[in-house]
Amino acid sequence: MAASVGRPLQVDLATQNKTRPSCARVKVETGEIMGKWVTIKYDYVPKYCKTSKLQGHNEKDCYVIHPELFPQEEKKDEKEEKELA
């Protein structure tokens, strides 16, 4: 895939050791700028929140933006009452 952009020169250690299967980093020499567009199709793109800068959720499900979505624990007194009943 990197060859479609330019001449592949080097990969990072995680790509070389296959310890990060979700993505690959390749240093590419492009040389002359060509007027050619390369379409890249991803099988899976993880959710990413630009606000909290964390993977695993997007802005719609972010606890920072929407604190009401954060799972609330029952108050200790209410929990004890339920156990006694």
JSON list of C-alpha atoms in Angstrom, two decimals:
[
{"chain": "A", "resi": 1, "resn": "MET", "atom": "CA", "xyz": [0.00, 0.00, 0.00]},
{"chain": "A", "resi": 2, "resn": "ALA", "atom": "CA", "xyz": [2.85, 2.39, 0.83]},
{"chain": "A", "resi": 3, "resn": "ALA", "atom": "CA", "xyz": [4.33, 1.80, -2.62]},
{"chain": "A", "resi": 4, "resn": "SER", "atom": "CA", "xyz": [1.27, 3.44, -4.19]},
{"chain": "A", "resi": 5, "resn": "VAL", "atom": "CA", "xyz": [2.26, 6.71, -2.47]},
{"chain": "A", "resi": 6, "resn": "GLY", "atom": "CA", "xyz": [6.04, 6.54, -3.03]},
{"chain": "A", "resi": 7, "resn": "ARG", "atom": "CA", "xyz": [9.10, 4.45, -2.34]},
{"chain": "A", "resi": 8, "resn": "PRO", "atom": "CA", "xyz": [8.88, 2.74, 1.08]},
{"chain": "A", "resi": 9, "resn": "LEU", "atom": "CA", "xyz": [12.04, 3.41, 3.11]},
{"chain": "A", "resi": 10, "resn": "GLN", "atom": "CA", "xyz": [11.44, 2.18, 6.66]},
{"chain": "A", "resi": 11, "resn": "VAL", "atom": "CA", "xyz": [8.77, 0.90, 9.04]},
{"chain": "A", "resi": 12, "resn": "ASP", "atom": "CA", "xyz": [8.59, 1.63, 12.78]},
{"chain": "A", "resi": 13, "resn": "LEU", "atom": "CA", "xyz": [9.38, -1.04, 15.38]},
{"chain": "A", "resi": 14, "resn": "ALA", "atom": "CA", "xyz": [5.74, -1.75, 16.27]},
{"chain": "A", "resi": 15, "resn": "THR", "atom": "CA", "xyz": [4.95, -2.43, 12.60]},
{"chain": "A", "resi": 16, "resn": "GLN", "atom": "CA", "xyz": [8.07, -4.53, 12.18]},
{"chain": "A", "resi": 17, "resn": "ASN", "atom": "CA", "xyz": [7.38, -6.58, 15.33]},
{"chain": "A", "resi": 18, "resn": "LYS", "atom": "CA", "xyz": [3.63, -6.76, 14.59]},
{"chain": "A", "resi": 19, "resn": "THR", "atom": "CA", "xyz": [2.77, -5.53, 18.10]},
{"chain": "A", "resi": 20, "resn": "ARG", "atom": "CA", "xyz": [0.25, -2.95, 16.86]},
{"chain": "A", "resi": 21, "resn": "PRO", "atom": "CA", "xyz": [-1.97, -4.75, 14.33]},
{"chain": "A", "resi": 22, "resn": "SER", "atom": "CA", "xyz": [-4.45, -1.87, 14.08]},
{"chain": "A", "resi": 23, "resn": "CYS", "atom": "CA", "xyz": [-2.17, 0.33, 11.96]},
{"chain": "A", "resi": 24, "resn": "ALA", "atom": "CA", "xyz": [1.20, 0.48, 10.25]},
{"chain": "A", "resi": 25, "resn": "ARG", "atom": "CA", "xyz": [3.66, 3.35, 10.03]},
{"chain": "A", "resi": 26, "resn": "VAL", "atom": "CA", "xyz": [5.87, 3.54, 6.97]},
{"chain": "A", "resi": 27, "resn": "LYS", "atom": "CA", "xyz": [8.36, 6.24, 6.03]},
{"chain": "A", "resi": 28, "resn": "VAL", "atom": "CA", "xyz": [7.90, 6.95, 2.32]},
{"chain": "A", "resi": 29, "resn": "GLU", "atom": "CA", "xyz": [10.00, 8.94, -0.14]},
{"chain": "A", "resi": 30, "resn": "THR", "atom": "CA", "xyz": [7.63, 10.70, -2.50]},
{"chain": "A", "resi": 31, "resn": "GLY", "atom": "CA", "xyz": [10.11, 12.46, -4.79]},
{"chain": "A", "resi": 32, "resn": "GLU", "atom": "CA", "xyz": [8.22, 14.57, -7.27]},
{"chain": "A", "resi": 33, "resn": "ILE", "atom": "CA", "xyz": [4.70, 15.56, -6.45]},
{"chain": "A", "resi": 34, "resn": "MET", "atom": "CA", "xyz": [2.40, 13.82, -8.85]},
{"chain": "A", "resi": 35, "resn": "GLY", "atom": "CA", "xyz": [-1.16, 14.78, -9.60]},
{"chain": "A", "resi": 36, "resn": "LYS", "atom": "CA", "xyz": [-2.37, 11.30, -8.70]},
{"chain": "A", "resi": 37, "resn": "TRP", "atom": "CA", "xyz": [-4.91, 10.53, -5.98]},
{"chain": "A", "resi": 38, "resn": "VAL", "atom": "CA", "xyz": [-4.68, 7.23, -4.18]},
{"chain": "A", "resi": 39, "resn": "THR", "atom": "CA", "xyz": [-7.84, 5.90, -2.56]},
{"chain": "A", "resi": 40, "resn": "ILE", "atom": "CA", "xyz": [-7.24, 4.11, 0.72]},
{"chain": "A", "resi": 41, "resn": "LYS", "atom": "CA", "xyz": [-10.03, 1.97, 2.15]},
{"chain": "A", "resi": 42, "resn": "TYR", "atom": "CA", "xyz": [-9.89, 1.05, 5.82]},
{"chain": "A", "resi": 43, "resn": "ASP", "atom": "CA", "xyz": [-11.55, -2.14, 7.05]},
{"chain": "A", "resi": 44, "resn": "TYR", "atom": "CA", "xyz": [-11.99, -0.75, 10.53]},
{"chain": "A", "resi": 45, "resn": "VAL", "atom": "CA", "xyz": [-11.47, 2.73, 11.95]},
{"chain": "A", "resi": 46, "resn": "PRO", "atom": "CA", "xyz": [-11.77, 2.89, 15.75]},
{"chain": "A", "resi": 47, "resn": "LYS", "atom": "CA", "xyz": [-14.01, 5.51, 17.32]},
{"chain": "A", "resi": 48, "resn": "TYR", "atom": "CA", "xyz": [-12.10, 8.63, 18.37]},
{"chain": "A", "resi": 49, "resn": "CYS", "atom": "CA", "xyz": [-13.25, 11.57, 20.47]},
{"chain": "A", "resi": 50, "resn": "LYS", "atom": "CA", "xyz": [-11.66, 14.87, 19.47]},
{"chain": "A", "resi": 51, "resn": "THR", "atom": "CA", "xyz": [-12.72, 16.47, 22.77]},
{"chain": "A", "resi": 52, "resn": "SER", "atom": "CA", "xyz": [-11.21, 14.01, 25.25]},
{"chain": "A", "resi": 53, "resn": "LYS", "atom": "CA", "xyz": [-8.64, 12.79, 22.67]},
{"chain": "A", "resi": 54, "resn": "LEU", "atom": "CA", "xyz": [-9.38, 9.15, 23.54]},
{"chain": "A", "resi": 55, "resn": "GLN", "atom": "CA", "xyz": [-10.17, 6.15, 21.38]},
{"chain": "A", "resi": 56, "resn": "GLY", "atom": "CA", "xyz": [-13.18, 3.97, 22.11]},
{"chain": "A", "resi": 57, "resn": "HIS", "atom": "CA", "xyz": [-15.95, 6.56, 21.92]},
{"chain": "A", "resi": 58, "resn": "ASN", "atom": "CA", "xyz": [-16.94, 9.55, 19.80]},
{"chain": "A", "resi": 59, "resn": "GLU", "atom": "CA", "xyz": [-18.30, 13.00, 20.71]},
{"chain": "A", "resi": 60, "resn": "LYS", "atom": "CA", "xyz": [-21.86, 11.65, 20.83]},
{"chain": "A", "resi": 61, "resn": "ASP", "atom": "CA", "xyz": [-20.96, 9.24, 23.65]},
{"chain": "A", "resi": 62, "resn": "CYS", "atom": "CA", "xyz": [-18.34, 11.38, 25.45]},
{"chain": "A", "resi": 63, "resn": "TYR", "atom": "CA", "xyz": [-18.66, 11.70, 29.24]},
{"chain": "A", "resi": 64, "resn": "VAL", "atom": "CA", "xyz": [-16.78, 15.02, 29.15]},
{"chain": "A", "resi": 65, "resn": "ILE", "atom": "CA", "xyz": [-19.34, 16.62, 26.83]},
{"chain": "A", "resi": 66, "resn": "HIS", "atom": "CA", "xyz": [-22.34, 14.70, 28.20]},
{"chain": "A", "resi": 67, "resn": "PRO", "atom": "CA", "xyz": [-21.72, 13.99, 31.93]},
{"chain": "A", "resi": 68, "resn": "GLU", "atom": "CA", "xyz": [-25.25, 12.61, 32.26]},
{"chain": "A", "resi": 69, "resn": "LEU", "atom": "CA", "xyz": [-24.07, 9.55, 30.27]},
{"chain": "A", "resi": 70, "resn": "PHE", "atom": "CA", "xyz": [-21.54, 8.62, 32.98]},
{"chain": "A", "resi": 71, "resn": "PRO", "atom": "CA", "xyz": [-22.82, 5.54, 34.85]},
{"chain": "A", "resi": 72, "resn": "GLN", "atom": "CA", "xyz": [-23.82, 6.65, 38.32]},
{"chain": "A", "resi": 73, "resn": "GLU", "atom": "CA", "xyz": [-23.31, 4.39, 41.32]},
{"chain": "A", "resi": 74, "resn": "GLU", "atom": "CA", "xyz": [-26.19, 4.02, 43.73]},
{"chain": "A", "resi": 75, "resn": "LYS", "atom": "CA", "xyz": [-25.82, 6.01, 46.89]},
{"chain": "A", "resi": 76, "resn": "LYS", "atom": "CA", "xyz": [-24.45, 3.92, 49.74]},
{"chain": "A", "resi": 77, "resn": "ASP", "atom": "CA", "xyz": [-27.50, 4.57, 52.00]},
{"chain": "A", "resi": 78, "resn": "GLU", "atom": "CA", "xyz": [-29.97, 3.50, 49.30]},
{"chain": "A", "resi": 79, "resn": "LYS", "atom": "CA", "xyz": [-27.96, 0.36, 48.62]},
{"chain": "A", "resi": 80, "resn": "GLU", "atom": "CA", "xyz": [-27.93, -0.59, 52.34]},
{"chain": "A", "resi": 81, "resn": "GLU", "atom": "CA", "xyz": [-31.69, -0.04, 52.58]},
{"chain": "A", "resi": 82, "resn": "LYS", "atom": "CA", "xyz": [-32.29, -2.38, 49.66]},
{"chain": "A", "resi": 83, "resn": "GLU", "atom": "CA", "xyz": [-30.09, -5.06, 51.25]},
{"chain": "A", "resi": 84, "resn": "LEU", "atom": "CA", "xyz": [-31.95, -4.84, 54.57]},
{"chain": "A", "resi": 85, "resn": "ALA", "atom": "CA", "xyz": [-35.41, -5.09, 52.97]}
]
